[in-house]
PDB file of C-alpha atoms and ligand atoms in Angstrom:
ATOM      1  CA  MET A   1     -60.075-126.178-117.083  1.00  0.00           C
ATOM      2  CA  GLN A   2     -61.414-126.087-113.548  1.00  0.00           C
ATOM      3  CA  LYS A   3     -64.624-127.350-112.025  1.00  0.00           C
ATOM      4  CA  VAL A   4     -66.086-124.049-111.631  1.00  0.00           C
ATOM      5  CA  ILE A   5     -69.537-122.518-112.800  1.00  0.00           C
ATOM      6  CA  ALA A   6     -68.367-118.593-113.210  1.00  0.00           C
ATOM      7  CA  LEU A   7     -71.956-116.535-113.136  1.00  0.00           C
ATOM      8  CA  ASP A   8     -71.198-112.946-113.416  1.00  0.00           C
ATOM      9  CA  GLY A   9     -73.476-109.991-114.045  1.00  0.00           C
ATOM     10  CA  PRO A  10     -75.046-106.763-112.753  1.00  0.00           C
ATOM     11  CA  SER A  11     -76.749-106.451-109.109  1.00  0.00           C
ATOM     12  CA  ALA A  12     -80.190-108.043-108.697  1.00  0.00           C
ATOM     13  CA  SER A  13     -79.979-110.431-111.971  1.00  0.00           C
ATOM     14  CA  GLY A  14     -80.308-113.372-109.800  1.00  0.00           C
ATOM     15  CA  LYS A  15     -76.776-114.417-109.225  1.00  0.00           C
ATOM     16  CA  GLY A  16     -76.843-115.504-105.769  1.00  0.00           C
ATOM     17  CA  THR A  17     -80.194-117.255-105.870  1.00  0.00           C
ATOM     18  CA  ILE A  18     -79.323-119.038-109.135  1.00  0.00           C
ATOM     19  CA  ALA A  19     -75.513-120.070-107.803  1.00  0.00           C
ATOM     20  CA  ALA A  20     -76.892-121.226-104.454  1.00  0.00           C
ATOM     21  CA  ARG A  21     -79.326-123.677-105.982  1.00  0.00           C
ATOM     22  CA  VAL A  22     -76.772-124.532-108.880  1.00  0.00           C
ATOM     23  CA  ALA A  23     -74.485-125.344-106.372  1.00  0.00           C
ATOM     24  CA  ALA A  24     -77.066-127.327-104.286  1.00  0.00           C
ATOM     25  CA  ALA A  25     -78.039-129.304-107.280  1.00  0.00           C
ATOM     26  CA  LEU A  26     -74.589-130.303-108.063  1.00  0.00           C
ATOM     27  CA  GLY A  27     -73.270-131.107-104.721  1.00  0.00           C
ATOM     28  CA  TRP A  28     -70.774-128.246-104.973  1.00  0.00           C
ATOM     29  CA  ALA A  29     -69.572-125.308-103.044  1.00  0.00           C
ATOM     30  CA  TYR A  30     -70.801-121.935-103.515  1.00  0.00           C
ATOM     31  CA  LEU A  31     -68.806-118.719-103.315  1.00  0.00           C
ATOM     32  CA  ASP A  32     -70.629-115.368-103.007  1.00  0.00           C
ATOM     33  CA  SER A  33     -67.544-113.043-103.995  1.00  0.00           C
ATOM     34  CA  GLY A  34     -69.578-109.753-103.638  1.00  0.00           C
ATOM     35  CA  ALA A  35     -70.135-110.348 -99.849  1.00  0.00           C
ATOM     36  CA  LEU A  36     -66.470-110.398 -99.788  1.00  0.00           C
ATOM     37  CA  TYR A  37     -66.373-106.528-101.078  1.00  0.00           C
ATOM     38  CA  ARG A  38     -69.271-105.777 -98.807  1.00  0.00           C
ATOM     39  CA  LEU A  39     -67.404-107.256 -95.612  1.00  0.00           C
ATOM     40  CA  THR A  40     -64.580-105.194 -96.812  1.00  0.00           C
ATOM     41  CA  ALA A  41     -66.616-102.051 -96.671  1.00  0.00           C
ATOM     42  CA  LEU A  42     -68.312-102.463 -93.573  1.00  0.00           C
ATOM     43  CA  HIS A  43     -65.011-103.610 -91.771  1.00  0.00           C
ATOM     44  CA  ALA A  44     -63.411-100.178 -93.152  1.00  0.00           C
ATOM     45  CA  GLN A  45     -66.201 -98.006 -92.019  1.00  0.00           C
ATOM     46  CA  ASN A  46     -66.184-100.032 -88.576  1.00  0.00           C
ATOM     47  CA  HIS A  47     -62.409 -98.597 -88.605  1.00  0.00           C
ATOM     48  CA  ASN A  48     -63.242 -94.959 -89.773  1.00  0.00           C
ATOM     49  CA  ILE A  49     -61.247 -95.490 -92.749  1.00  0.00           C
ATOM     50  CA  ASP A  50     -62.109 -93.676 -95.874  1.00  0.00           C
ATOM     51  CA  TRP A  51     -63.574 -96.251 -98.747  1.00  0.00           C
ATOM     52  CA  ALA A  52     -60.793 -94.569-101.125  1.00  0.00           C
ATOM     53  CA  ASN A  53     -57.839 -94.985 -99.014  1.00  0.00           C
ATOM     54  CA  GLU A  54     -56.445 -98.091-101.168  1.00  0.00           C
ATOM     55  CA  ALA A  55     -53.331 -99.035 -98.889  1.00  0.00           C
ATOM     56  CA  ALA A  56     -55.433 -99.138 -95.710  1.00  0.00           C
ATOM     57  CA  VAL A  57     -58.668-100.668 -97.120  1.00  0.00           C
ATOM     58  CA  ALA A  58     -56.312-103.485 -98.892  1.00  0.00           C
ATOM     59  CA  ALA A  59     -54.700-103.885 -95.900  1.00  0.00           C
ATOM     60  CA  LEU A  60     -57.991-104.629 -94.024  1.00  0.00           C
ATOM     61  CA  ALA A  61     -59.125-106.891 -96.764  1.00  0.00           C
ATOM     62  CA  ALA A  62     -55.940-109.020 -96.491  1.00  0.00           C
ATOM     63  CA  GLU A  63     -56.992-109.721 -93.037  1.00  0.00           C
ATOM     64  CA  LEU A  64     -60.690-109.847 -93.194  1.00  0.00           C
ATOM     65  CA  PRO A  65     -61.693-111.714 -89.694  1.00  0.00           C
ATOM     66  CA  ALA A  66     -64.930-112.930 -91.982  1.00  0.00           C
ATOM     67  CA  GLU A  67     -66.488-116.192 -91.699  1.00  0.00           C
ATOM     68  CA  PHE A  68     -69.358-117.737 -93.771  1.00  0.00           C
ATOM     69  CA  ARG A  69     -71.266-120.456 -91.632  1.00  0.00           C
ATOM     70  CA  GLY A  70     -74.199-121.788 -93.355  1.00  0.00           C
ATOM     71  CA  GLN A  71     -76.614-119.050 -94.276  1.00  0.00           C
ATOM     72  CA  THR A  72     -75.005-116.565 -91.942  1.00  0.00           C
ATOM     73  CA  VAL A  73     -71.714-114.186 -92.239  1.00  0.00           C
ATOM     74  CA  TRP A  74     -69.832-113.093 -89.482  1.00  0.00           C
ATOM     75  CA  LEU A  75     -67.297-110.147 -89.071  1.00  0.00           C
ATOM     76  CA  ASP A  76     -65.479-109.913 -86.164  1.00  0.00           C
ATOM     77  CA  GLY A  77     -67.372-112.170 -84.033  1.00  0.00           C
ATOM     78  CA  GLN A  78     -70.738-110.331 -85.262  1.00  0.00           C
ATOM     79  CA  ASP A  79     -73.282-111.769 -87.124  1.00  0.00           C
ATOM     80  CA  VAL A  80     -73.562-109.158 -90.036  1.00  0.00           C
ATOM     81  CA  THR A  81     -75.622-111.133 -92.545  1.00  0.00           C
ATOM     82  CA  GLN A  82     -78.226-108.698 -92.815  1.00  0.00           C
ATOM     83  CA  ALA A  83     -75.752-105.235 -92.200  1.00  0.00           C
ATOM     84  CA  ILE A  84     -73.606-106.199 -95.249  1.00  0.00           C
ATOM     85  CA  ARG A  85     -77.058-106.205 -97.456  1.00  0.00           C
ATOM     86  CA  SER A  86     -77.742-102.318 -96.925  1.00  0.00           C
ATOM     87  CA  GLU A  87     -77.534-100.281-100.049  1.00  0.00           C
ATOM     88  CA  ARG A  88     -74.903 -98.172 -98.401  1.00  0.00           C
ATOM     89  CA  ILE A  89     -72.591-101.036 -98.036  1.00  0.00           C
ATOM     90  CA  GLY A  90     -73.430-101.800-101.599  1.00  0.00           C
ATOM     91  CA  MET A  91     -72.267 -98.615-102.606  1.00  0.00           C
ATOM     92  CA  GLY A  92     -69.272 -99.234-100.341  1.00  0.00           C
ATOM     93  CA  ALA A  93     -68.233-102.634-102.046  1.00  0.00           C
ATOM     94  CA  SER A  94     -68.449-101.007-105.247  1.00  0.00           C
ATOM     95  CA  ALA A  95     -66.078 -98.045-104.158  1.00  0.00           C
ATOM     96  CA  VAL A  96     -63.498-100.528-102.422  1.00  0.00           C
ATOM     97  CA  ALA A  97     -63.700-103.050-105.463  1.00  0.00           C
ATOM     98  CA  LYS A  98     -62.509 -99.981-107.824  1.00  0.00           C
ATOM     99  CA  LEU A  99     -58.939-100.520-105.892  1.00  0.00           C
ATOM    100  CA  LEU A 100     -56.422-102.910-107.389  1.00  0.00           C
ATOM    101  CA  ALA A 101     -54.502-103.526-104.155  1.00  0.00           C
ATOM    102  CA  VAL A 102     -58.060-104.710-102.734  1.00  0.00           C
ATOM    103  CA  ARG A 103     -59.177-106.654-105.483  1.00  0.00           C
ATOM    104  CA  GLN A 104     -55.902-108.421-104.845  1.00  0.00           C
ATOM    105  CA  ALA A 105     -55.770-108.884-101.225  1.00  0.00           C
ATOM    106  CA  LEU A 106     -59.136-110.991-101.989  1.00  0.00           C
ATOM    107  CA  LEU A 107     -57.902-112.791-104.864  1.00  0.00           C
ATOM    108  CA  GLN A 108     -56.290-116.180-103.301  1.00  0.00           C
ATOM    109  CA  ARG A 109     -59.107-115.937-100.887  1.00  0.00           C
ATOM    110  CA  GLN A 110     -61.670-116.523-103.461  1.00  0.00           C
ATOM    111  CA  ARG A 111     -59.763-119.165-105.154  1.00  0.00           C
ATOM    112  CA  ASN A 112     -59.605-121.333-101.780  1.00  0.00           C
ATOM    113  CA  PHE A 113     -63.426-121.612-101.942  1.00  0.00           C
ATOM    114  CA  LEU A 114     -62.631-124.034-104.549  1.00  0.00           C
ATOM    115  CA  THR A 115     -63.179-128.107-103.534  1.00  0.00           C
ATOM    116  CA  ALA A 116     -62.547-131.313-105.292  1.00  0.00           C
ATOM    117  CA  GLN A 117     -66.232-131.601-105.613  1.00  0.00           C
ATOM    118  CA  GLY A 118     -66.465-128.129-107.654  1.00  0.00           C
ATOM    119  CA  LEU A 119     -67.450-124.528-107.321  1.00  0.00           C
ATOM    120  CA  VAL A 120     -70.390-122.322-108.283  1.00  0.00           C
ATOM    121  CA  ALA A 121     -69.058-118.534-107.898  1.00  0.00           C
ATOM    122  CA  ASP A 122     -70.904-115.477-108.350  1.00  0.00           C
ATOM    123  CA  GLY A 123     -69.677-111.914-108.736  1.00  0.00           C
ATOM    124  CA  ARG A 124     -68.459-109.561-111.447  1.00  0.00           C
ATOM    125  CA  ASP A 125     -65.043-111.033-112.319  1.00  0.00           C
ATOM    126  CA  MET A 126     -65.296-114.797-111.423  1.00  0.00           C
ATOM    127  CA  GLY A 127     -65.047-115.584-115.358  1.00  0.00           C
ATOM    128  CA  SER A 128     -62.150-113.082-116.382  1.00  0.00           C
ATOM    129  CA  THR A 129     -59.880-112.900-113.516  1.00  0.00           C
ATOM    130  CA  VAL A 130     -60.516-115.441-110.387  1.00  0.00           C
ATOM    131  CA  PHE A 131     -61.634-118.340-112.622  1.00  0.00           C
ATOM    132  CA  PRO A 132     -60.412-117.593-116.012  1.00  0.00           C
ATOM    133  CA  GLU A 133     -60.144-121.696-116.640  1.00  0.00           C
ATOM    134  CA  ALA A 134     -63.910-122.321-115.636  1.00  0.00           C
ATOM    135  CA  GLN A 135     -65.480-125.051-117.386  1.00  0.00           C
ATOM    136  CA  LEU A 136     -68.573-122.796-117.841  1.00  0.00           C
ATOM    137  CA  LYS A 137     -68.993-118.986-117.789  1.00  0.00           C
ATOM    138  CA  ILE A 138     -72.290-117.104-118.041  1.00  0.00           C
ATOM    139  CA  PHE A 139     -73.263-113.473-118.123  1.00  0.00           C
ATOM    140  CA  LEU A 140     -76.488-113.411-115.917  1.00  0.00           C
ATOM    141  CA  THR A 141     -78.547-110.322-116.861  1.00  0.00           C
ATOM    142  CA  ALA A 142     -82.004-108.864-116.957  1.00  0.00           C
ATOM    143  CA  SER A 143     -83.689-105.196-117.769  1.00  0.00           C
ATOM    144  CA  ALA A 144     -82.640-102.757-114.804  1.00  0.00           C
ATOM    145  CA  GLN A 145     -86.375-102.190-114.318  1.00  0.00           C
ATOM    146  CA  ILE A 146     -86.942-105.697-113.857  1.00  0.00           C
ATOM    147  CA  ARG A 147     -83.891-105.909-111.485  1.00  0.00           C
ATOM    148  CA  ALA A 148     -85.198-103.170-109.453  1.00  0.00           C
ATOM    149  CA  GLU A 149     -88.547-104.272-108.940  1.00  0.00           C
ATOM    150  CA  ARG A 150     -87.224-107.669-107.400  1.00  0.00           C
ATOM    151  CA  ARG A 151     -84.846-105.700-105.175  1.00  0.00           C
ATOM    152  CA  ALA A 152     -87.900-103.880-103.962  1.00  0.00           C
ATOM    153  CA  LYS A 153     -90.237-107.103-103.503  1.00  0.00           C
ATOM    154  CA  GLN A 154     -87.493-108.379-101.740  1.00  0.00           C
ATOM    155  CA  ILE A 155     -87.295-105.714 -99.164  1.00  0.00           C
ATOM    156  CA  GLY A 156     -91.061-105.033 -99.142  1.00  0.00           C
ATOM    157  CA  VAL A 157     -90.973-101.371-101.045  1.00  0.00           C
ATOM    158  CA  PRO A 158     -94.088-100.789-103.174  1.00  0.00           C
ATOM    159  CA  LEU A 159     -93.312-100.290-107.096  1.00  0.00           C
ATOM    160  CA  ASP A 160     -95.059 -96.928-107.558  1.00  0.00           C
ATOM    161  CA  GLY A 161     -93.038 -94.534-105.060  1.00  0.00           C
ATOM    162  CA  ALA A 162     -89.908 -92.168-104.429  1.00  0.00           C
ATOM    163  CA  ALA A 163     -88.480 -95.248-102.788  1.00  0.00           C
ATOM    164  CA  PHE A 164     -88.833 -97.435-105.904  1.00  0.00           C
ATOM    165  CA  ALA A 165     -87.524 -94.658-108.163  1.00  0.00           C
ATOM    166  CA  GLN A 166     -84.494 -94.480-105.563  1.00  0.00           C
ATOM    167  CA  ILE A 167     -83.601 -98.213-105.804  1.00  0.00           C
ATOM    168  CA  LEU A 168     -83.887 -97.962-109.553  1.00  0.00           C
ATOM    169  CA  ALA A 169     -81.401 -95.218-109.660  1.00  0.00           C
ATOM    170  CA  ASP A 170     -78.992 -96.943-106.870  1.00  0.00           C
ATOM    171  CA  ILE A 171     -78.943 -99.724-109.239  1.00  0.00           C
ATOM    172  CA  GLN A 172     -78.238 -98.080-112.433  1.00  0.00           C
ATOM    173  CA  ALA A 173     -75.121 -96.124-110.913  1.00  0.00           C
ATOM    174  CA  ARG A 174     -73.850 -99.163-109.003  1.00  0.00           C
ATOM    175  CA  ASP A 175     -74.025-100.832-112.792  1.00  0.00           C
ATOM    176  CA  ALA A 176     -72.633 -97.797-114.570  1.00  0.00           C
ATOM    177  CA  ALA A 177     -69.512 -97.743-111.817  1.00  0.00           C
ATOM    178  CA  ASP A 178     -69.259-101.590-112.058  1.00  0.00           C
ATOM    179  CA  ARG A 179     -68.756-101.632-115.999  1.00  0.00           C
ATOM    180  CA  SER A 180     -66.876 -98.563-116.572  1.00  0.00           C
ATOM    181  CA  ARG A 181     -63.778 -99.091-113.901  1.00  0.00           C
ATOM    182  CA  PRO A 182     -60.519 -99.752-115.553  1.00  0.00           C
ATOM    183  CA  VAL A 183     -60.313-102.559-113.019  1.00  0.00           C
ATOM    184  CA  ALA A 184     -62.007-105.662-113.570  1.00  0.00           C
ATOM    185  CA  PRO A 185     -64.908-103.858-115.234  1.00  0.00           C
ATOM    186  CA  LEU A 186     -68.446-105.671-115.459  1.00  0.00           C
ATOM    187  CA  GLN A 187     -68.688-107.170-118.885  1.00  0.00           C
ATOM    188  CA  GLN A 188     -69.817-110.262-120.785  1.00  0.00           C
ATOM    189  CA  LEU A 189     -66.956-112.204-122.089  1.00  0.00           C
ATOM    190  CA  PRO A 190     -66.497-113.591-125.618  1.00  0.00           C
ATOM    191  CA  ASP A 191     -66.407-117.153-124.082  1.00  0.00           C
ATOM    192  CA  ALA A 192     -69.549-116.547-121.653  1.00  0.00           C
ATOM    193  CA  LYS A 193     -73.081-117.698-122.470  1.00  0.00           C
ATOM    194  CA  LEU A 194     -75.678-114.925-122.075  1.00  0.00           C
ATOM    195  CA  LEU A 195     -78.690-115.751-119.629  1.00  0.00           C
ATOM    196  CA  ASP A 196     -81.089-112.817-119.695  1.00  0.00           C
ATOM    197  CA  THR A 197     -83.549-113.858-116.772  1.00  0.00           C
ATOM    198  CA  SER A 198     -86.123-110.809-117.434  1.00  0.00           C
ATOM    199  CA  HIS A 199     -88.778-113.690-118.267  1.00  0.00           C
ATOM    200  CA  ARG A 200     -87.541-116.377-116.435  1.00  0.00           C
ATOM    201  CA  SER A 201     -88.363-118.134-113.538  1.00  0.00           C
ATOM    202  CA  ILE A 202     -85.674-119.107-111.008  1.00  0.00           C
ATOM    203  CA  GLU A 203     -86.604-122.849-112.063  1.00  0.00           C
ATOM    204  CA  GLU A 204     -86.239-122.225-115.594  1.00  0.00           C
ATOM    205  CA  THR A 205     -82.960-120.183-115.014  1.00  0.00           C
ATOM    206  CA  VAL A 206     -81.624-122.986-112.531  1.00  0.00           C
ATOM    207  CA  GLN A 207     -82.358-125.767-115.100  1.00  0.00           C
ATOM    208  CA  GLN A 208     -80.749-123.819-118.079  1.00  0.00           C
ATOM    209  CA  VAL A 209     -77.849-123.448-116.110  1.00  0.00           C
ATOM    210  CA  LEU A 210     -77.785-127.304-115.415  1.00  0.00           C
ATOM    211  CA  ASP A 211     -78.452-127.855-118.857  1.00  0.00           C
ATOM    212  CA  TRP A 212     -75.410-126.064-120.340  1.00  0.00           C
ATOM    213  CA  TYR A 213     -73.004-127.628-117.598  1.00  0.00           C
ATOM    214  CA  GLN A 214     -74.266-131.337-118.465  1.00  0.00           C
ATOM    215  CA  ALA A 215     -73.204-130.206-122.186  1.00  0.00           C
ATOM    216  CA  SER A 216     -70.093-128.297-121.357  1.00  0.00           C
ATOM    217  CA  PRO A 217     -66.685-130.041-121.833  1.00  0.00           C
ATOM    218  CA  LYS A 218     -65.884-131.550-118.298  1.00  0.00           C
ATOM    219  CA  ALA A 219     -62.931-130.340-115.991  1.00  0.00           C
ATOM    220  CA  ALA A 220     -60.852-133.267-114.849  1.00  0.00           C
TER     221      ALA A 220
HETATM  222  O1  CDP B   1     -76.047-108.428-105.076  1.00  0.00           O
HETATM  223  P1  CDP B   1     -75.693-107.462-105.781  1.00  0.00           P
HETATM  224  O2  CDP B   1     -75.234-107.695-107.410  1.00  0.00           O
HETATM  225  O3  CDP B   1     -76.449-106.083-105.776  1.00  0.00           O
HETATM  226  O4  CDP B   1     -73.921-107.018-105.159  1.00  0.00           O
HETATM  227  P2  CDP B   1     -72.706-108.058-104.930  1.00  0.00           P
HETATM  228  O5  CDP B   1     -72.738-108.849-105.909  1.00  0.00           O
HETATM  229  O6  CDP B   1     -72.978-108.201-103.382  1.00  0.00           O
HETATM  230  O7  CDP B   1     -71.833-106.890-104.988  1.00  0.00           O
HETATM  231  C1  CDP B   1     -71.613-105.877-104.371  1.00  0.00           C
HETATM  232  C2  CDP B   1     -70.183-104.850-105.179  1.00  0.00           C
HETATM  233  O8  CDP B   1     -69.337-105.517-105.025  1.00  0.00           O
HETATM  234  C3  CDP B   1     -70.624-104.610-106.765  1.00  0.00           C
HETATM  235  O9  CDP B   1     -71.643-103.687-107.114  1.00  0.00           O
HETATM  236  C4  CDP B   1     -69.083-104.588-107.287  1.00  0.00           C
HETATM  237  O10 CDP B   1     -68.722-103.282-107.479  1.00  0.00           O
HETATM  238  C5  CDP B   1     -68.400-105.176-106.185  1.00  0.00           C
HETATM  239  N1  CDP B   1     -67.856-106.741-106.629  1.00  0.00           N
HETATM  240  C6  CDP B   1     -66.818-106.987-107.509  1.00  0.00           C
HETATM  241  O11 CDP B   1     -66.368-105.959-107.875  1.00  0.00           O
HETATM  242  N2  CDP B   1     -66.678-108.037-108.274  1.00  0.00           N
HETATM  243  C7  CDP B   1     -67.202-109.166-107.343  1.00  0.00           C
HETATM  244  N3  CDP B   1     -66.475-110.490-108.011  1.00  0.00           N
HETATM  245  C8  CDP B   1     -68.347-109.311-106.526  1.00  0.00           C
HETATM  246  C9  CDP B   1     -68.726-107.874-106.422  1.00  0.00           C
HETATM  247  O1  CDP B   2     -77.224-111.789-106.635  1.00  0.00           O
HETATM  248  P1  CDP B   2     -78.302-110.722-107.287  1.00  0.00           P
HETATM  249  O2  CDP B   2     -78.082-109.526-106.956  1.00  0.00           O
HETATM  250  O3  CDP B   2     -77.664-111.030-108.377  1.00  0.00           O
HETATM  251  O4  CDP B   2     -79.537-111.434-107.217  1.00  0.00           O
HETATM  252  P2  CDP B   2     -80.674-112.171-105.968  1.00  0.00           P
HETATM  253  O5  CDP B   2     -80.354-111.370-105.067  1.00  0.00           O
HETATM  254  O6  CDP B   2     -80.006-113.423-106.133  1.00  0.00           O
HETATM  255  O7  CDP B   2     -81.979-112.064-106.564  1.00  0.00           O
HETATM  256  C1  CDP B   2     -82.655-110.868-106.442  1.00  0.00           C
HETATM  257  C2  CDP B   2     -84.297-111.176-106.379  1.00  0.00           C
HETATM  258  O8  CDP B   2     -84.531-111.767-107.630  1.00  0.00           O
HETATM  259  C3  CDP B   2     -84.314-112.245-105.630  1.00  0.00           C
HETATM  260  O9  CDP B   2     -85.316-111.947-104.811  1.00  0.00           O
HETATM  261  C4  CDP B   2     -84.644-113.588-106.213  1.00  0.00           C
HETATM  262  O10 CDP B   2     -85.516-114.551-105.761  1.00  0.00           O
HETATM  263  C5  CDP B   2     -85.280-112.785-107.580  1.00  0.00           C
HETATM  264  N1  CDP B   2     -85.167-113.539-108.674  1.00  0.00           N
HETATM  265  C6  CDP B   2     -86.281-113.595-109.659  1.00  0.00           C
HETATM  266  O11 CDP B   2     -87.339-113.297-109.266  1.00  0.00           O
HETATM  267  N2  CDP B   2     -86.160-114.438-110.877  1.00  0.00           N
HETATM  268  C7  CDP B   2     -85.066-114.724-111.457  1.00  0.00           C
HETATM  269  N3  CDP B   2     -85.157-115.443-112.612  1.00  0.00           N
HETATM  270  C8  CDP B   2     -83.886-114.699-110.353  1.00  0.00           C
HETATM  271  C9  CDP B   2     -84.097-114.035-109.142  1.00  0.00           C
END
């Protein structure tokens, strides 16, 4: 058993928000694994490498010149905190994340985030592949409509126009790609607790995770 809380789930279900707050409450480290796939997609784009070119993208992922500094993310000495959040780079992340060699290139780097205190890790395969011995596994979800509304509010898009319809379509397309891929698909594991945040506030969701943590068998 590892001192890890694994939070997996679809886009905009609240993983990053909840994981960061739970990590702060426990004094644990936090891993945003999606950021590594986003950084890989941006790095490939900067090098004019096609997202489908498995060997070339994996070689870049293995040597990713990226750094997490507080709330900011850096690539090749540039602050890319905003740049990696675009929906285009989200699609790129989903494209490179399909490739087994890319996932393997990023595996140890993700495991290195575990500290003696503990780790809260969010992504798609934290419980299945990266930390299969995690002491608590959670599948965080919400309806696609509510997730699209949250994303729209985050970036200031009104909920009644074409831009919103596009956000909803993008979320559904990325979910379908993440769930149907043969390598590390997004799925609810039999040993993961389901947490639907559709009608739960951030505070209630954080509290539920902490309650489950308190009740879980403790790792050494
Ligand atoms: O924030 P959001 O949930 O929209 O995306 P993200 O967590 O930053 O992940 C971006 C993409 O990276 C996802 O659509 C997945 O395809 C991929 N990903 C993955 O395959 N495995 C992970 N552990 C994390 C992200
Ligand atoms: O990391 P992921 O893509 O799963 O989601 P996120 O970026 O953490 O959350 C997307 C948005 O939903 C943020 O603006 C959160 O504040 C919001 N949220 C919410 O309104 N209610 C929740 N229970 C969880 C997140």
